[in-house]
Amino acid sequence: MPGGPGSDEPSAGGTRAGRTAAGSGTVLGGGTAPGGGAGGKPAGSDELGAVLAQAAVSAVEAVGGYAGGVYLRSGTPGLLRLAVLSGLPGPLFRPWWRMHVNRPFPIAQAYRSGRTVALADAEDAMRRFPQLMAGLPFPFGSLYTPVTHGSDRFGVLVVLRPATAGRRVGAADLDRMADIAQHLAGRLAHLAAREFPVTWDREPDCVQLPATGTPPVRVGHLEWDLDSGAVTGDEELRTILLGAGPGGPPEGGFLRTAEELMALLAPEDAYGLRVLALQAAESGQPVPRRIWVRGPDGRPCLLELTAHGRRRLSGSLVDPGNGPAAAAADRLPRGMVSADRLGRVTFASRTAGALLGRPREELVGSSLYEALPWLGHPAHEEHFRAALLSDDPVHFLAHVPTGSRLSVSLHPGHDGLTIVLAAEERPVLTPGPVTAPGGGPAAGLGPLADQASVLYRPVALAIALTEAVTIRQVSAVVTEELLPAFGGRQLAIYLLDERNLRLAWETGFPQGFLDRFDGVPLDARLPGVETLTSGRPIFFESMQHLADAYPGIPLDAHVGARAFLPLIASGRPIGSCILGFDQPRGFSPEERTVLTALAGLIAQALQRAQRYDSEAALARGLQDALLPHRLPRLRGVETVGRYLPGTQGMEVGGDWYDVIDTGRAIALVIGDVQGHGVSAAATMGQLRSAVRAFALSGHDPEEVMSGTNSLLTDLDPGQFASCCYVDLDPATGVVRAVRAGHPQPLLRHPDGRTEVLDLAGGLVLGIDPDAPFPVTEFRLPPRAVLALFTDGLVERPGTDIDLGIERLRGALAAVGRASLADAADRLIHEATAATDRPDDIALLLAARPEPGAAPRAQ
């Protein structure tokens, strides 16, 4: 699915036998009790998967698509996962199983904005989402509709369909998508209300789409009661599903429940059948609906369901056999293979079996990509993605393990792919053998037709790297873009620090394994060092080759290949990059060239990130110098301050807080200068000094704020600021507060009741030199807590600030009798965990302890 590369999880194993089908939810007569679960899945995951599958299939049918799915929020904040995929093989689209909500892809934008994203064709997609088309450069249209219920965002509903060049997506299709997404959101909200976790943290469930335009032939028959879940079938149905041995089909106990029927099917067929049953039942109309499922020997069988009212279905199942069409295909000089859209082989001619070196009995019923592992080459996978997404024929040349080449043509349709194969008779010119250090031939990408399919990889990586500004962001982009592109599982990035290589990033390696290589000098005989000092990439087809070339080098448990790439930018050594693969493999000249070029892009991005990080460190140092390092210890008042700089950019922010002993009272100050940068920090420093000067001169709160406002207006720095000034008498608890466009403070009473104060307010500072600043008076009792904060603590992109303030109020009410320092840490905990804060955060808490308590400040 068009999302964002970033998943490197292994595909699910197992066979059809013994696997529990996904369609055992309550609608089919079974049920999963809350808190239960089967097969290692979370409680309710079967019911959740069925709800998602039905929505995906319905959306595909509603807008004339050929594939679809649902991305659902996961247990990882900010990460969506592909939960259901219909009409496409899951393993072929593994790089798009994960999607971070801050990435420049249509799925992320639909989730963030809460609005449908409609892309008519490739030109439209390239103009709006170039990174999407860099990863999937095929002509297709797509729709992305957020699945939301009130303020709760569950995920995104996606449909892929043929491109409509020159025409915008019609309003009717947008309305249909919105209706299905709204209905899905309501069902997910209902699940959530029943305490089912509406999240997804595993591989996507693949769903077969209902067949279209297929003539029904009735052979076996079944009756299905949706209320009880009872299923009965005749002898012919038993023969088809269980097979006919020497003594005929097994006797007794055949089908009794829907669960038993589902257990006889592959999980993807079970999901598809469940969706078909739900659609037929909900329609209540006697209109047959059909789906192809696999028979016991892997051959396709057509299942047809008809509704009789809303709670009873009847069906028929036919095994079409090979028939005259198969005999006709066997007579052709070219091989022919038919596969459904999930990649399962439904037919193979005798010639195809001969060309592929596999008996057709082994091909039929198997996964195309499992039966022919060489199709898993990135170049060949790209051709299959092109056919499945563009709905146009694709032609290419492929190398097979026998050493010959095949001319392959892919002809896609709604129900699957027809693959035409022919032996390539042209002479093949092959370069001399390519070896890695330690010997051994290197397998390649193949001819120029194959090479072209990977040329967009540098483009995709380059686009993504332009958005990464820190070393961590660059490393994350390399993990999400580079590893899936070449089938890698491990990545390590070392950066040059004087005369040593320091480990900056790792993923996929055993925990602690790389620690021994952290800080190695440049004279160490290690491939990661020598690739940098020599400037040449080093490739090993297996770990044995690596061990032969570097005797005694520590090795992890993996047996796969390794690629060591020098990171050099503008002639300056930056570090080295290590790619690891689970299985031994070769590296063709084309792959080596592409990887070396990508290493150069990575090095340039890391060089920019190093400069960025250095400048950011200097900026943060300046910012730290302008803020109070320690609050004063005051009798009768306890204060705690916290400050968190923003993480989206290196520019200095203008948030500040201060505590001032004026001699007659304690002044609590918090403020926020508009904008970022050195000028904002300078203005912040001037305002802090001005407030302190006016306060220490004995002015009352209104005069302090008016004088500071006049000073900022006279300076005219082109900036304005918000501020809240609180004058607290420690002995009586009397508070006189003034506010200039700043968020209202919070007050937690001794009994735990917490409220948002309603202080009278004036304009922000720096706008009107004569602006009035009214004073509000109230009392702060002992053990009450006053919280002053800047808007960075409560603002979230796309969320009303009032919701953020209410969330903060609830958090302050829940701190109980925790110390003031612990309370401050709890209030900023969520913000501390965020890696992408757009704004600075300042927090100042004050409390009057019980009489006789020692003064504290933190």
Short mmCIF file of C-alpha atoms in Angstrom, two decimals, residues 279-529:
data_model
loop_
_atom_site.label_atom_id
_atom_site.label_comp_id
_atom_site.label_asym_id
_atom_site.label_seq_id
_atom_site.Cartn_x
_atom_site.Cartn_y
_atom_site.Cartn_z
CA GLN A 279 -22.34 -8.03 2.85
CA ALA A 280 -24.90 -10.60 1.76
CA ALA A 281 -26.59 -10.60 5.17
CA GLU A 282 -26.73 -6.83 5.46
CA SER A 283 -28.21 -6.46 1.99
CA GLY A 284 -30.93 -9.02 2.70
CA GLN A 285 -31.39 -9.34 -1.07
CA PRO A 286 -31.31 -12.65 -2.98
CA VAL A 287 -28.41 -11.47 -5.15
CA PRO A 288 -25.61 -14.06 -5.39
CA ARG A 289 -22.14 -12.98 -4.39
CA ARG A 290 -19.04 -14.99 -5.29
CA ILE A 291 -15.45 -15.48 -4.16
CA TRP A 292 -12.59 -17.75 -5.25
CA VAL A 293 -11.11 -19.96 -2.53
CA ARG A 294 -8.44 -22.64 -2.59
CA GLY A 295 -9.43 -26.30 -2.70
CA PRO A 296 -7.58 -29.05 -0.80
CA ASP A 297 -4.94 -29.42 -3.53
CA GLY A 298 -4.56 -25.67 -4.06
CA ARG A 299 -6.76 -25.42 -7.14
CA PRO A 300 -9.27 -22.54 -7.16
CA CYS A 301 -12.89 -23.21 -6.28
CA LEU A 302 -15.76 -20.77 -6.73
CA LEU A 303 -18.01 -20.22 -3.71
CA GLU A 304 -21.36 -18.46 -4.18
CA LEU A 305 -23.55 -17.18 -1.33
CA THR A 306 -27.17 -16.02 -1.48
CA ALA A 307 -29.05 -14.33 1.37
CA HIS A 308 -32.51 -15.49 2.48
CA GLY A 309 -33.51 -12.65 4.74
CA ARG A 310 -30.85 -11.12 6.96
CA ARG A 311 -29.80 -14.09 9.09
CA ARG A 312 -29.69 -17.11 6.75
CA LEU A 313 -27.44 -17.84 3.80
CA SER A 314 -27.29 -20.64 1.28
CA GLY A 315 -24.30 -21.34 -0.88
CA SER A 316 -22.77 -23.51 -3.55
CA LEU A 317 -19.15 -24.46 -4.19
CA VAL A 318 -17.71 -25.59 -7.52
CA ASP A 319 -14.37 -27.08 -8.37
CA PRO A 320 -13.95 -26.06 -12.03
CA GLY A 321 -11.08 -28.52 -12.71
CA ASN A 322 -8.73 -27.91 -15.59
CA GLY A 323 -11.23 -28.17 -18.45
CA PRO A 324 -10.79 -27.28 -22.14
CA ALA A 325 -9.11 -23.96 -21.34
CA ALA A 326 -6.23 -25.76 -19.61
CA ALA A 327 -5.77 -28.12 -22.54
CA ALA A 328 -5.70 -25.14 -24.90
CA ALA A 329 -3.04 -23.42 -22.76
CA ASP A 330 -0.90 -26.58 -22.79
CA ARG A 331 -0.81 -26.48 -26.59
CA LEU A 332 0.66 -22.96 -26.70
CA PRO A 333 4.44 -22.53 -27.21
CA ARG A 334 4.51 -19.97 -24.40
CA GLY A 335 3.96 -20.77 -20.77
CA MET A 336 0.94 -19.43 -18.97
CA VAL A 337 0.44 -18.96 -15.24
CA SER A 338 -2.62 -17.50 -13.55
CA ALA A 339 -2.45 -16.09 -10.03
CA ASP A 340 -4.97 -14.25 -7.90
CA ARG A 341 -4.24 -10.78 -6.56
CA LEU A 342 -2.74 -12.23 -3.39
CA GLY A 343 -0.08 -14.03 -5.44
CA ARG A 344 -1.51 -17.56 -5.18
CA VAL A 345 -1.11 -19.68 -8.32
CA THR A 346 -4.50 -20.86 -9.58
CA PHE A 347 -3.31 -22.39 -12.88
CA ALA A 348 -0.03 -23.26 -14.61
CA SER A 349 0.33 -24.73 -18.07
CA ARG A 350 2.66 -27.62 -18.79
CA THR A 351 4.97 -25.32 -20.77
CA ALA A 352 5.14 -22.88 -17.85
CA GLY A 353 6.20 -25.68 -15.53
CA ALA A 354 8.98 -26.66 -17.93
CA LEU A 355 10.24 -23.09 -18.29
CA LEU A 356 10.19 -22.49 -14.55
CA GLY A 357 11.75 -25.83 -13.66
CA ARG A 358 8.85 -26.79 -11.36
CA PRO A 359 6.08 -29.34 -12.01
CA ARG A 360 2.81 -27.54 -12.33
CA GLU A 361 1.38 -29.73 -9.57
CA GLU A 362 3.81 -27.99 -7.22
CA LEU A 363 3.00 -24.55 -8.59
CA VAL A 364 -0.80 -24.66 -8.35
CA GLY A 365 -2.00 -23.66 -4.92
CA SER A 366 1.32 -22.24 -3.77
CA SER A 367 2.36 -18.65 -3.35
CA LEU A 368 4.00 -17.39 -6.50
CA TYR A 369 6.76 -15.71 -4.52
CA GLU A 370 7.40 -18.79 -2.36
CA ALA A 371 7.35 -21.24 -5.27
CA LEU A 372 9.77 -19.08 -7.28
CA PRO A 373 12.13 -17.41 -4.77
CA TRP A 374 14.06 -15.66 -7.54
CA LEU A 375 11.01 -13.48 -8.07
CA GLY A 376 11.87 -11.92 -4.71
CA HIS A 377 14.68 -9.94 -6.33
CA PRO A 378 13.95 -6.21 -5.84
CA ALA A 379 13.88 -5.62 -9.59
CA HIS A 380 11.33 -8.35 -10.24
CA GLU A 381 9.21 -7.34 -7.25
CA GLU A 382 9.11 -3.85 -8.72
CA HIS A 383 7.60 -5.17 -11.96
CA PHE A 384 4.89 -7.05 -10.09
CA ARG A 385 4.08 -3.96 -8.04
CA ALA A 386 3.86 -1.98 -11.27
CA ALA A 387 1.33 -4.40 -12.75
CA LEU A 388 -0.78 -4.69 -9.61
CA LEU A 389 -0.91 -0.95 -9.00
CA SER A 390 -1.12 0.48 -12.52
CA ASP A 391 -3.52 -2.17 -13.93
CA ASP A 392 -1.47 -2.00 -17.17
CA PRO A 393 0.55 -4.84 -18.78
CA VAL A 394 4.22 -5.01 -17.79
CA HIS A 395 6.99 -6.74 -19.76
CA PHE A 396 10.52 -7.55 -18.57
CA LEU A 397 13.38 -10.03 -18.82
CA ALA A 398 14.17 -12.24 -15.85
CA HIS A 399 17.11 -14.46 -14.90
CA VAL A 400 16.21 -17.89 -13.57
CA PRO A 401 18.45 -20.17 -11.47
CA THR A 402 19.09 -22.42 -14.48
CA GLY A 403 21.13 -19.57 -15.99
CA SER A 404 18.67 -18.82 -18.81
CA ARG A 405 16.51 -15.76 -19.27
CA LEU A 406 12.76 -15.57 -19.62
CA SER A 407 10.62 -12.96 -21.29
CA VAL A 408 7.85 -12.25 -18.80
CA SER A 409 4.60 -10.42 -19.48
CA LEU A 410 2.20 -9.55 -16.67
CA HIS A 411 -1.45 -8.88 -17.53
CA PRO A 412 -3.41 -7.68 -14.47
CA GLY A 413 -7.14 -7.73 -13.90
CA HIS A 414 -9.61 -7.34 -11.09
CA ASP A 415 -9.37 -10.99 -10.06
CA GLY A 416 -5.66 -11.59 -10.59
CA LEU A 417 -2.68 -11.77 -12.91
CA THR A 418 -2.05 -13.71 -16.08
CA ILE A 419 1.68 -14.33 -16.55
CA VAL A 420 2.97 -15.24 -20.01
CA LEU A 421 6.46 -16.77 -20.21
CA ALA A 422 8.77 -17.37 -23.15
CA ALA A 423 12.42 -18.41 -23.40
CA GLU A 424 14.66 -15.50 -24.36
CA GLU A 425 16.55 -16.60 -27.47
CA ARG A 426 18.78 -13.56 -27.98
CA PRO A 427 22.47 -14.05 -27.13
CA VAL A 428 23.31 -12.96 -23.64
CA LEU A 429 26.48 -10.94 -23.02
CA THR A 430 27.51 -11.32 -19.40
CA PRO A 431 30.36 -9.53 -17.69
CA GLY A 432 33.15 -11.42 -16.00
CA PRO A 433 32.58 -12.78 -12.54
CA VAL A 434 32.48 -10.27 -9.72
CA THR A 435 33.93 -11.38 -6.41
CA ALA A 436 33.90 -10.01 -2.92
CA PRO A 437 36.93 -10.08 -0.66
CA GLY A 438 37.30 -13.73 0.21
CA GLY A 439 36.14 -14.95 -3.21
CA GLY A 440 32.84 -16.14 -4.61
CA PRO A 441 30.67 -14.92 -7.48
CA ALA A 442 28.27 -12.03 -7.02
CA ALA A 443 24.76 -12.31 -8.34
CA GLY A 444 23.52 -9.20 -10.10
CA LEU A 445 20.49 -7.20 -10.90
CA GLY A 446 20.53 -8.48 -14.46
CA PRO A 447 20.07 -6.69 -17.79
CA LEU A 448 19.34 -3.05 -18.39
CA ALA A 449 15.61 -3.66 -18.20
CA ASP A 450 16.09 -4.77 -14.60
CA GLN A 451 18.49 -2.00 -13.75
CA ALA A 452 16.01 0.69 -14.66
CA SER A 453 13.56 -0.43 -11.99
CA VAL A 454 15.91 0.51 -9.14
CA LEU A 455 17.00 3.88 -10.47
CA TYR A 456 14.37 5.66 -8.42
CA ARG A 457 15.93 4.45 -5.14
CA PRO A 458 18.48 7.30 -4.99
CA VAL A 459 15.64 9.70 -5.76
CA ALA A 460 13.47 8.37 -2.94
CA LEU A 461 16.33 8.47 -0.45
CA ALA A 462 17.46 11.93 -1.58
CA ILE A 463 13.97 13.38 -1.15
CA ALA A 464 13.65 11.89 2.31
CA LEU A 465 17.12 13.07 3.35
CA THR A 466 16.28 16.69 2.48
CA GLU A 467 13.74 16.64 5.32
CA ALA A 468 16.15 15.17 7.90
CA VAL A 469 18.13 17.76 9.84
CA THR A 470 19.63 15.89 12.79
CA ILE A 471 21.90 12.86 12.87
CA ARG A 472 19.12 10.82 14.41
CA GLN A 473 16.64 11.86 11.72
CA VAL A 474 19.12 11.06 8.94
CA SER A 475 19.77 7.62 10.45
CA ALA A 476 16.04 6.94 10.77
CA VAL A 477 15.49 7.85 7.10
CA VAL A 478 18.28 5.48 6.02
CA THR A 479 16.65 2.73 8.09
CA GLU A 480 13.20 3.34 6.58
CA GLU A 481 14.27 3.89 2.96
CA LEU A 482 17.52 2.01 2.31
CA LEU A 483 17.02 -1.27 4.18
CA PRO A 484 13.66 -2.20 2.59
CA ALA A 485 14.96 -1.25 -0.87
CA PHE A 486 17.69 -3.91 -0.79
CA GLY A 487 16.15 -6.43 1.58
CA GLY A 488 18.52 -5.55 4.41
CA ARG A 489 17.80 -6.32 8.07
CA GLN A 490 20.66 -4.64 9.90
CA LEU A 491 22.16 -1.16 9.79
CA ALA A 492 24.97 0.52 11.68
CA ILE A 493 26.34 4.02 11.18
CA TYR A 494 29.71 5.04 12.61
CA LEU A 495 30.86 8.67 12.61
CA LEU A 496 34.44 9.89 12.66
CA ASP A 497 35.41 11.58 15.93
CA GLU A 498 39.00 12.84 15.63
CA ARG A 499 40.88 9.56 15.01
CA ASN A 500 38.17 7.16 16.17
CA LEU A 501 34.88 5.80 14.85
CA ARG A 502 31.94 6.26 17.20
CA LEU A 503 28.71 4.27 16.91
CA ALA A 504 25.93 6.75 16.10
CA TRP A 505 23.06 4.43 15.11
CA GLU A 506 22.25 0.73 15.00
CA THR A 507 19.25 -1.45 14.29
CA GLY A 508 18.80 -5.18 13.86
CA PHE A 509 22.05 -6.28 15.55
CA PRO A 510 22.06 -8.34 18.77
CA GLN A 511 21.89 -6.07 21.79
CA GLY A 512 25.37 -4.97 22.85
CA PHE A 513 27.16 -6.73 19.99
CA LEU A 514 28.43 -3.52 18.38
CA ASP A 515 29.61 -1.96 21.64
CA ARG A 516 33.03 -3.58 21.23
CA PHE A 517 33.54 -1.65 17.98
CA ASP A 518 32.53 1.73 19.42
CA GLY A 519 35.51 4.10 19.49
CA VAL A 520 37.89 1.93 17.44
CA PRO A 521 40.93 3.84 16.11
CA LEU A 522 41.58 4.35 12.42
CA ASP A 523 44.55 1.99 12.48
CA ALA A 524 42.37 -1.00 13.50
CA ARG A 525 42.12 -3.76 10.90
CA LEU A 526 38.37 -3.88 10.60
CA PRO A 527 36.24 -3.63 7.44
CA GLY A 528 34.29 -0.66 8.84
CA VAL A 529 37.57 1.21 9.32
#
